[in-house]
Amino acid sequence: MQTISKEKLEMLRKSYPAGTKVCLDGMEGESRMVSGLKGEVRYVDDIGQIHVGWENGSSLALIPGVDRFHAIRDLEKKSAGKSKNMGRNKGEPSR
């Protein structure tokens, strides 16, 4: 079984609490787990794996240091929304 320090485990749990949105950048050997796939953290287990409910229905856990991923923070969400609205006049309905 993989071991992890208490400090590292605590850091992971603070960084990825339940409800955190994540985006997958890469997971080797899992063809259904494509780059750009989004999910929501369910919990971080005692060995530091981050359990996620993925938008494709999968529940595979992320393994820090093996899988590549990032959290989708509020700033990223806001900038994505702004780029969607660029070029639209205020009050103009969305298409």
mmCIF file of C-alpha atoms in Angstrom:
data_model
loop_
_atom_site.group_PDB
_atom_site.id
_atom_site.type_symbol
_atom_site.label_atom_id
_atom_site.label_comp_id
_atom_site.label_asym_id
_atom_site.label_seq_id
_atom_site.Cartn_x
_atom_site.Cartn_y
_atom_site.Cartn_z
ATOM 1 C CA MET A 1 0.000 0.000 0.000
ATOM 2 C CA GLN A 2 1.181 3.499 -0.853
ATOM 3 C CA THR A 3 2.056 5.676 2.160
ATOM 4 C CA ILE A 4 1.782 9.438 2.467
ATOM 5 C CA SER A 5 2.911 11.821 5.191
ATOM 6 C CA LYS A 6 0.263 13.338 7.450
ATOM 7 C CA GLU A 7 1.357 16.801 6.298
ATOM 8 C CA LYS A 8 0.950 15.961 2.599
ATOM 9 C CA LEU A 9 -2.430 14.319 3.249
ATOM 10 C CA GLU A 10 -3.632 17.377 5.176
ATOM 11 C CA MET A 11 -2.444 19.654 2.348
ATOM 12 C CA LEU A 12 -4.320 17.584 -0.249
ATOM 13 C CA ARG A 13 -7.510 17.627 1.821
ATOM 14 C CA LYS A 14 -7.289 21.416 2.235
ATOM 15 C CA SER A 15 -6.525 21.930 -1.462
ATOM 16 C CA TYR A 16 -9.237 19.564 -2.739
ATOM 17 C CA PRO A 17 -12.193 19.579 -0.337
ATOM 18 C CA ALA A 18 -15.440 17.872 -1.364
ATOM 19 C CA GLY A 19 -17.166 19.909 -4.059
ATOM 20 C CA THR A 20 -13.968 21.239 -5.677
ATOM 21 C CA LYS A 21 -14.255 21.253 -9.469
ATOM 22 C CA VAL A 22 -11.310 19.659 -11.279
ATOM 23 C CA CYS A 23 -10.227 19.307 -14.882
ATOM 24 C CA LEU A 24 -8.238 16.318 -16.096
ATOM 25 C CA ASP A 25 -5.087 17.086 -18.089
ATOM 26 C CA GLY A 26 -4.020 13.457 -18.525
ATOM 27 C CA MET A 27 -4.487 9.929 -17.163
ATOM 28 C CA GLU A 28 -2.441 7.173 -18.796
ATOM 29 C CA GLY A 29 -4.053 3.866 -19.605
ATOM 30 C CA GLU A 30 -7.636 5.093 -19.307
ATOM 31 C CA SER A 31 -9.063 5.769 -22.770
ATOM 32 C CA ARG A 32 -12.397 7.064 -21.408
ATOM 33 C CA MET A 33 -10.579 9.668 -19.327
ATOM 34 C CA VAL A 34 -9.792 12.309 -21.939
ATOM 35 C CA SER A 35 -7.952 15.565 -21.411
ATOM 36 C CA GLY A 36 -10.394 18.349 -20.570
ATOM 37 C CA LEU A 37 -12.824 16.048 -18.737
ATOM 38 C CA LYS A 38 -14.341 17.795 -15.719
ATOM 39 C CA GLY A 39 -15.481 16.423 -12.407
ATOM 40 C CA GLU A 40 -16.229 17.187 -8.777
ATOM 41 C CA VAL A 41 -14.160 15.989 -5.829
ATOM 42 C CA ARG A 42 -16.014 13.653 -3.482
ATOM 43 C CA TYR A 43 -13.219 13.114 -0.947
ATOM 44 C CA VAL A 44 -9.501 12.478 -0.438
ATOM 45 C CA ASP A 45 -8.839 9.025 1.009
ATOM 46 C CA ASP A 46 -6.235 8.038 3.622
ATOM 47 C CA ILE A 47 -3.550 7.310 1.005
ATOM 48 C CA GLY A 48 -4.032 10.629 -0.794
ATOM 49 C CA GLN A 49 -6.090 9.543 -3.781
ATOM 50 C CA ILE A 50 -8.627 12.175 -4.829
ATOM 51 C CA HIS A 51 -11.988 10.540 -5.529
ATOM 52 C CA VAL A 52 -13.962 12.341 -8.216
ATOM 53 C CA GLY A 53 -17.388 12.063 -9.786
ATOM 54 C CA TRP A 54 -16.626 12.672 -13.471
ATOM 55 C CA GLU A 55 -19.005 14.157 -16.050
ATOM 56 C CA ASN A 56 -18.729 10.940 -18.114
ATOM 57 C CA GLY A 57 -20.143 8.900 -15.211
ATOM 58 C CA SER A 58 -16.797 7.464 -14.106
ATOM 59 C CA SER A 59 -15.699 7.552 -10.477
ATOM 60 C CA LEU A 60 -11.981 6.894 -10.972
ATOM 61 C CA ALA A 61 -9.716 8.491 -8.383
ATOM 62 C CA LEU A 62 -6.891 10.863 -9.259
ATOM 63 C CA ILE A 63 -3.424 9.906 -8.053
ATOM 64 C CA PRO A 64 -1.348 13.030 -7.379
ATOM 65 C CA GLY A 65 2.101 12.714 -8.920
ATOM 66 C CA VAL A 66 0.846 10.188 -11.482
ATOM 67 C CA ASP A 67 -2.233 11.786 -13.061
ATOM 68 C CA ARG A 68 -2.210 15.330 -14.399
ATOM 69 C CA PHE A 69 -5.077 17.617 -13.376
ATOM 70 C CA HIS A 70 -5.889 21.045 -12.010
ATOM 71 C CA ALA A 71 -8.574 22.600 -9.867
ATOM 72 C CA ILE A 72 -11.031 24.917 -11.574
ATOM 73 C CA ARG A 73 -10.956 27.964 -9.325
ATOM 74 C CA ASP A 74 -13.438 30.864 -9.275
ATOM 75 C CA LEU A 75 -11.063 33.099 -11.237
ATOM 76 C CA GLU A 76 -10.873 30.528 -14.064
ATOM 77 C CA LYS A 77 -14.670 30.178 -14.099
ATOM 78 C CA LYS A 78 -15.150 33.970 -14.252
ATOM 79 C CA SER A 79 -12.649 34.471 -17.078
ATOM 80 C CA ALA A 80 -14.313 31.692 -19.085
ATOM 81 C CA GLY A 81 -17.646 33.448 -18.654
ATOM 82 C CA LYS A 82 -16.165 36.799 -19.684
ATOM 83 C CA SER A 83 -14.703 35.387 -22.896
ATOM 84 C CA LYS A 84 -18.131 33.953 -23.750
ATOM 85 C CA ASN A 85 -19.678 37.406 -23.366
ATOM 86 C CA MET A 86 -17.004 39.375 -25.244
ATOM 87 C CA GLY A 87 -18.300 41.259 -28.228
ATOM 88 C CA ARG A 88 -21.846 41.414 -26.920
ATOM 89 C CA ASN A 89 -23.464 44.707 -26.044
ATOM 90 C CA LYS A 90 -24.862 45.025 -22.557
ATOM 91 C CA GLY A 91 -28.468 43.963 -22.538
ATOM 92 C CA GLU A 92 -28.163 41.990 -25.788
ATOM 93 C CA PRO A 93 -29.592 38.478 -25.335
ATOM 94 C CA SER A 94 -27.257 35.536 -25.506
ATOM 95 C CA ARG A 95 -27.524 33.230 -28.501
#
